[in-house]
Amino acid sequence: IVEKPDPKAKPGYVVLKTLAGGLCHSDVSALDIESWMPQFNVPVIMGHEVCGRIVEIGEGVEGFEVGDVVAVCPLYAKDGTTPGYTRDGGYGTMTTAPVEQLVKVPEGIPPYKAAAATDAGATSYHALCAVGGAKEGMKVGIIGVGGLGMFAVSVAVAKGCEVYVATRKPSAQELSLKLGAKEVKPNILEFADKNLDLIVDFAGAGKTTDDALKAVKPHGKVVLVGMASDTATIYSYSMIFKELTFEGSMGSTTDDLRDCIELIQSGKLDPEIHICKFEEIADGIDQLREGKVSGRLVCVYED
């Protein structure tokens, strides 16, 4: 724990009193894998899933007022900065954000749900809907039900899709059925006879991507989100003879975040979230590292 002066609002920015900061497994990778370091402007306070209350507004900021509760989209700042990577993020009691990354949080939505929506929720929504084109009546496969896959199952169900989940973890299998999945199996290949229109791979373990391409129906689409492995060897005949579409998906936009928050407000999206305190962030990171977290872990700050 360190002490820093409170941030000041520069033009186009707001200063936030942090209300909730999500803990993400990518933070474990960033801490443990040397190759992640070029993405950071160190020293920096980590935490890229942020919900806070505006306490100061910089010159040129319109549409927001002091006292507004906002969620922060992690990407697409005009100056190229990212919370928790190149500017201080949600593991601090105060932080900043540019106006183009802000989405107002409606009254009644707890900050911890809004914080989880900024990355896990909106990233899943973007992969499933913006890139994957999921819509009512489609048969959708989801590989991996961690923090992101959990949201994806709920979003797909909310969109009226028939959802088939591949995950090996018993607790994740149980959660998927609870969230509305039609069937759950350990491997997506077990759904090769279901004529899946779309498969989203939230594991990205190499073999999972190849399996997805083998399991999806002819002229179907596979979207890759997970980064468990940086390489995948695919059976190219699947791509050619089935004339498949294969796309990657990274992050989300403020529109994705806004849509995700609207689904939470409607009650159609109710993610499994576990709460920790500011002083417990380091322990929470260790729990993620050890695979002990089911659902999403969010730090809640005293308002």
Coordinates of C-alpha atoms in Angstrom, one line a residue:
I1 CA 0.0 0.0 0.0
V2 CA 1.4 3.4 -1.0
E3 CA 0.3 7.0 -0.5
K4 CA 0.0 9.5 -3.4
P5 CA -1.4 13.0 -3.7
D6 CA -5.0 13.1 -4.8
P7 CA -5.1 13.5 -8.6
K8 CA -6.2 16.7 -10.3
A9 CA -8.6 17.0 -13.2
K10 CA -6.8 17.9 -16.4
P11 CA -8.7 19.1 -19.5
G12 CA -11.1 16.4 -20.8
Y13 CA -10.8 14.3 -17.6
V14 CA -12.7 13.8 -14.4
V15 CA -11.4 12.8 -11.0
L16 CA -13.1 9.8 -9.4
K17 CA -13.6 8.6 -5.9
T18 CA -13.3 4.8 -6.5
L19 CA -16.4 2.9 -5.4
A20 CA -15.5 -0.5 -6.8
G21 CA -12.5 -2.0 -8.6
G22 CA -12.7 -5.4 -10.4
L23 CA -9.9 -7.9 -10.0
C24 CA -9.0 -9.6 -13.3
H25 CA -7.0 -12.7 -14.1
S26 CA -5.0 -10.6 -16.7
D27 CA -3.6 -8.7 -13.7
V28 CA -2.1 -12.1 -12.5
S29 CA -0.5 -12.6 -16.0
A30 CA 0.8 -9.0 -15.9
L31 CA 2.4 -9.6 -12.6
D32 CA 3.8 -13.0 -13.4
I33 CA 4.8 -12.8 -17.1
E34 CA 7.8 -10.6 -18.0
S35 CA 6.6 -10.0 -21.6
W36 CA 3.6 -8.0 -20.3
M37 CA 5.9 -5.2 -19.0
P38 CA 6.1 -3.1 -22.2
Q39 CA 2.3 -2.5 -21.9
F40 CA 2.8 -0.6 -18.6
N41 CA 4.0 2.8 -17.7
V42 CA 5.5 2.0 -14.3
P43 CA 5.2 2.9 -11.5
V44 CA 1.4 2.6 -11.9
I45 CA -1.5 1.5 -9.7
M46 CA -3.2 -1.4 -11.3
G47 CA -6.9 -2.2 -11.8
H48 CA -8.6 -1.6 -15.1
E49 CA -12.2 -2.3 -14.0
V50 CA -13.4 0.9 -12.4
C51 CA -16.6 2.4 -11.1
G52 CA -16.5 5.7 -9.2
R53 CA -18.2 8.9 -8.2
I54 CA -17.1 12.1 -9.9
V55 CA -15.5 14.5 -7.4
E56 CA -13.9 17.0 -9.9
I57 CA -14.5 17.9 -13.5
G58 CA -11.8 19.2 -15.9
E59 CA -12.1 21.9 -18.5
G60 CA -14.1 20.8 -21.6
V61 CA -16.0 18.0 -19.9
E62 CA -19.7 18.1 -20.8
G63 CA -22.6 15.8 -20.0
F64 CA -21.4 14.8 -16.5
E65 CA -21.6 16.5 -13.1
V66 CA -19.9 16.2 -9.8
G67 CA -21.7 13.4 -7.9
D68 CA -22.4 11.2 -10.9
V69 CA -21.6 7.5 -10.5
V70 CA -19.8 6.3 -13.7
A71 CA -18.3 3.1 -15.1
V72 CA -15.1 3.5 -17.0
C73 CA -14.5 1.7 -20.3
P74 CA -10.8 0.6 -20.2
L75 CA -10.1 1.2 -23.9
Y76 CA -10.2 3.9 -26.6
A77 CA -9.1 7.0 -24.7
K78 CA -8.2 9.8 -27.1
D79 CA -4.8 10.1 -25.5
G80 CA -4.2 6.3 -25.7
T81 CA -4.1 5.7 -21.9
T82 CA -5.5 2.7 -20.2
P83 CA -6.5 2.5 -16.5
G84 CA -4.2 0.2 -14.5
Y85 CA -1.7 0.1 -17.3
T86 CA -0.6 3.6 -18.4
R87 CA -2.5 5.6 -15.8
D88 CA -3.5 4.8 -12.2
G89 CA -6.4 2.5 -12.0
G90 CA -9.1 1.0 -9.7
Y91 CA -6.8 -0.4 -7.1
G92 CA -6.4 3.1 -5.8
T93 CA -9.0 4.9 -3.6
M94 CA -9.0 7.7 -6.2
T95 CA -8.4 7.7 -10.0
T96 CA -9.1 9.6 -13.2
A97 CA -10.7 9.0 -16.5
P98 CA -11.3 10.9 -19.8
V99 CA -14.9 11.8 -20.6
E100 CA -15.0 9.5 -23.7
Q101 CA -14.6 6.5 -21.5
L102 CA -17.4 7.3 -19.1
V103 CA -20.8 5.6 -18.9
K104 CA -23.3 6.8 -16.3
V105 CA -24.5 4.1 -13.9
P106 CA -28.3 4.2 -13.3
E107 CA -29.5 4.5 -9.7
G108 CA -30.1 1.0 -8.2
I109 CA -27.1 -0.7 -9.9
P110 CA -24.5 -1.5 -7.2
P111 CA -21.0 -0.2 -8.1
Y112 CA -19.5 -3.7 -7.8
K113 CA -21.8 -4.9 -10.7
A114 CA -20.9 -1.8 -12.8
A115 CA -17.2 -2.4 -12.2
A116 CA -17.4 -6.0 -13.3
A117 CA -19.3 -4.9 -16.4
T118 CA -16.5 -2.6 -17.5
D119 CA -14.3 -5.4 -18.6
A120 CA -15.6 -8.9 -18.0
G121 CA -19.1 -7.9 -18.9
A122 CA -18.5 -5.6 -21.8
T123 CA -15.7 -7.7 -23.3
S124 CA -17.9 -10.7 -23.3
Y125 CA -20.8 -8.7 -24.8
H126 CA -18.5 -7.3 -27.5
A127 CA -17.2 -10.7 -28.5
L128 CA -20.6 -12.3 -28.5
C129 CA -22.7 -9.5 -30.1
A130 CA -20.6 -7.0 -31.8
V131 CA -18.1 -9.5 -33.3
G132 CA -20.0 -12.7 -33.2
G133 CA -23.4 -11.3 -34.2
A134 CA -25.3 -13.3 -31.7
K135 CA -29.1 -12.8 -32.0
E136 CA -32.3 -14.5 -31.0
G137 CA -32.7 -18.0 -32.3
M138 CA -29.0 -18.7 -32.9
K139 CA -27.3 -21.8 -31.4
V140 CA -24.2 -20.5 -29.6
G141 CA -21.3 -22.4 -28.0
I142 CA -19.3 -21.0 -25.2
I143 CA -15.9 -22.4 -24.3
G144 CA -14.6 -21.6 -20.8
V145 CA -16.8 -20.2 -18.0
G146 CA -14.6 -18.0 -15.9
G147 CA -15.2 -14.3 -15.2
L148 CA -15.8 -13.6 -18.9
G149 CA -17.6 -16.8 -20.0
M150 CA -20.0 -16.4 -17.1
F151 CA -21.1 -13.1 -18.5
A152 CA -21.3 -14.5 -22.1
V153 CA -23.6 -17.3 -21.1
S154 CA -26.0 -14.8 -19.4
V155 CA -25.9 -12.4 -22.3
A156 CA -26.5 -15.1 -24.9
V157 CA -29.5 -16.4 -22.9
A158 CA -30.8 -12.8 -22.5
K159 CA -30.5 -12.4 -26.3
G160 CA -32.7 -15.5 -26.9
C161 CA -29.9 -17.8 -28.0
E162 CA -29.7 -21.6 -27.4
V163 CA -26.5 -21.9 -25.4
Y164 CA -24.2 -24.9 -25.2
V165 CA -21.2 -24.6 -22.8
A166 CA -17.9 -26.5 -22.8
T167 CA -16.1 -26.3 -19.4
R168 CA -14.4 -29.0 -17.3
K169 CA -14.8 -27.4 -13.9
P170 CA -17.8 -28.9 -12.0
S171 CA -18.6 -25.6 -10.3
A172 CA -18.6 -23.8 -13.7
Q173 CA -20.8 -26.5 -15.2
E174 CA -23.3 -26.1 -12.4
L175 CA -23.2 -22.3 -12.8
S176 CA -23.7 -22.5 -16.5
L177 CA -26.9 -24.5 -16.1
K178 CA -28.1 -22.1 -13.4
L179 CA -27.5 -19.2 -15.9
G180 CA -29.7 -20.9 -18.5
A181 CA -27.4 -23.0 -20.7
K182 CA -29.2 -25.8 -22.5
E183 CA -26.4 -28.3 -22.1
V184 CA -22.9 -28.4 -20.6
K185 CA -20.1 -30.8 -21.6
P186 CA -16.3 -30.9 -20.9
N187 CA -15.4 -30.4 -24.6
I188 CA -17.1 -28.4 -27.4
L189 CA -16.5 -31.3 -29.8
E190 CA -19.3 -33.1 -27.9
F191 CA -21.7 -30.5 -29.5
A192 CA -20.5 -31.0 -33.1
D193 CA -23.9 -32.5 -34.0
K194 CA -25.8 -29.4 -32.7
N195 CA -25.2 -27.2 -35.8
L196 CA -23.8 -24.4 -33.7
D197 CA -23.9 -21.0 -35.6
L198 CA -21.3 -19.4 -33.4
I199 CA -18.7 -20.5 -30.9
V200 CA -16.8 -18.0 -28.7
D201 CA -13.6 -19.4 -27.2
F202 CA -12.9 -17.7 -23.8
A203 CA -10.2 -20.2 -23.0
G204 CA -7.8 -19.7 -25.9
A205 CA -5.8 -22.7 -24.9
G206 CA -4.8 -23.6 -28.5
K207 CA -6.6 -26.9 -28.7
T208 CA -9.8 -25.3 -27.6
T209 CA -9.6 -23.0 -30.7
D210 CA -9.0 -25.9 -33.0
D211 CA -11.8 -27.9 -31.4
A212 CA -14.1 -24.9 -31.9
L213 CA -13.4 -24.8 -35.6
K214 CA -14.1 -28.5 -35.9
A215 CA -17.3 -28.2 -33.9
V216 CA -19.0 -25.2 -35.5
K217 CA -21.4 -25.8 -38.4
P218 CA -20.5 -25.1 -42.1
H219 CA -20.4 -21.3 -42.8
G220 CA -20.4 -20.7 -39.0
K221 CA -18.2 -18.4 -37.0
V222 CA -15.6 -18.8 -34.3
V223 CA -14.5 -15.8 -32.2
L224 CA -11.3 -16.0 -30.1
V225 CA -11.1 -14.0 -26.9
G226 CA -9.0 -16.1 -24.4
M227 CA -5.3 -15.9 -24.2
A228 CA -4.3 -19.0 -22.2
S229 CA -1.9 -19.8 -25.0
D230 CA -0.2 -17.4 -27.5
T231 CA -0.3 -20.0 -30.3
A232 CA -2.9 -22.4 -31.8
T233 CA -2.4 -25.1 -34.4
I234 CA -5.6 -25.5 -36.4
Y235 CA -6.9 -28.2 -38.8
S236 CA -7.0 -26.0 -41.9
Y237 CA -9.5 -28.4 -43.7
S238 CA -12.1 -27.2 -41.2
M239 CA -11.6 -23.6 -42.3
I240 CA -11.6 -24.5 -46.0
F241 CA -14.2 -27.1 -46.5
K242 CA -16.7 -25.6 -44.1
E243 CA -16.0 -22.0 -45.3
L244 CA -15.7 -20.7 -41.8
T245 CA -15.2 -17.2 -40.4
F246 CA -12.6 -16.9 -37.7
E247 CA -12.2 -13.6 -35.8
G248 CA -10.4 -12.3 -32.8
S249 CA -12.0 -9.9 -30.3
M250 CA -10.3 -7.6 -27.8
G251 CA -12.0 -5.4 -25.2
S252 CA -15.1 -3.4 -25.8
T253 CA -16.4 0.1 -26.5
T254 CA -18.5 2.5 -24.4
D255 CA -21.5 1.4 -26.4
D256 CA -20.9 -2.2 -25.4
L257 CA -20.5 -1.2 -21.8
R258 CA -23.7 0.9 -21.9
D259 CA -25.7 -2.1 -23.4
C260 CA -24.2 -4.4 -20.8
I261 CA -25.3 -2.1 -17.9
E262 CA -28.8 -1.8 -19.5
L263 CA -29.0 -5.6 -19.3
I264 CA -28.0 -5.5 -15.7
Q265 CA -30.6 -2.9 -15.0
S266 CA -33.3 -5.0 -16.7
G267 CA -32.5 -7.9 -14.5
K268 CA -31.6 -10.2 -17.4
L269 CA -27.9 -10.1 -16.5
D270 CA -27.0 -10.9 -12.9
P271 CA -23.4 -12.1 -12.7
E272 CA -21.9 -14.1 -9.8
I273 CA -19.7 -11.6 -8.0
H274 CA -17.6 -12.0 -4.8
I275 CA -16.7 -8.9 -2.7
C276 CA -13.4 -8.1 -1.0
K277 CA -12.1 -5.1 0.8
F278 CA -9.4 -2.6 -0.3
E279 CA -6.9 -4.3 2.1
E280 CA -7.6 -7.7 0.6
I281 CA -6.7 -6.9 -3.0
A282 CA -3.3 -8.7 -2.8
D283 CA -5.0 -11.8 -1.3
G284 CA -7.6 -11.6 -4.0
I285 CA -4.9 -11.7 -6.7
D286 CA -3.5 -14.8 -5.0
Q287 CA -6.9 -16.4 -5.1
L288 CA -7.1 -15.7 -8.8
R289 CA -3.6 -17.1 -9.3
E290 CA -4.5 -20.3 -7.6
G291 CA -7.8 -20.7 -9.5
K292 CA -10.0 -20.4 -6.4
V293 CA -12.4 -17.8 -7.7
S294 CA -15.7 -18.8 -9.2
G295 CA -17.4 -15.9 -11.0
R296 CA -15.9 -12.4 -10.6
L297 CA -14.0 -10.8 -7.7
V298 CA -14.5 -7.1 -7.0
C299 CA -13.0 -4.8 -4.4
V300 CA -15.6 -2.4 -2.8
Y301 CA -14.4 0.8 -1.2
E302 CA -16.1 2.7 1.6
D303 CA -18.0 5.7 0.1

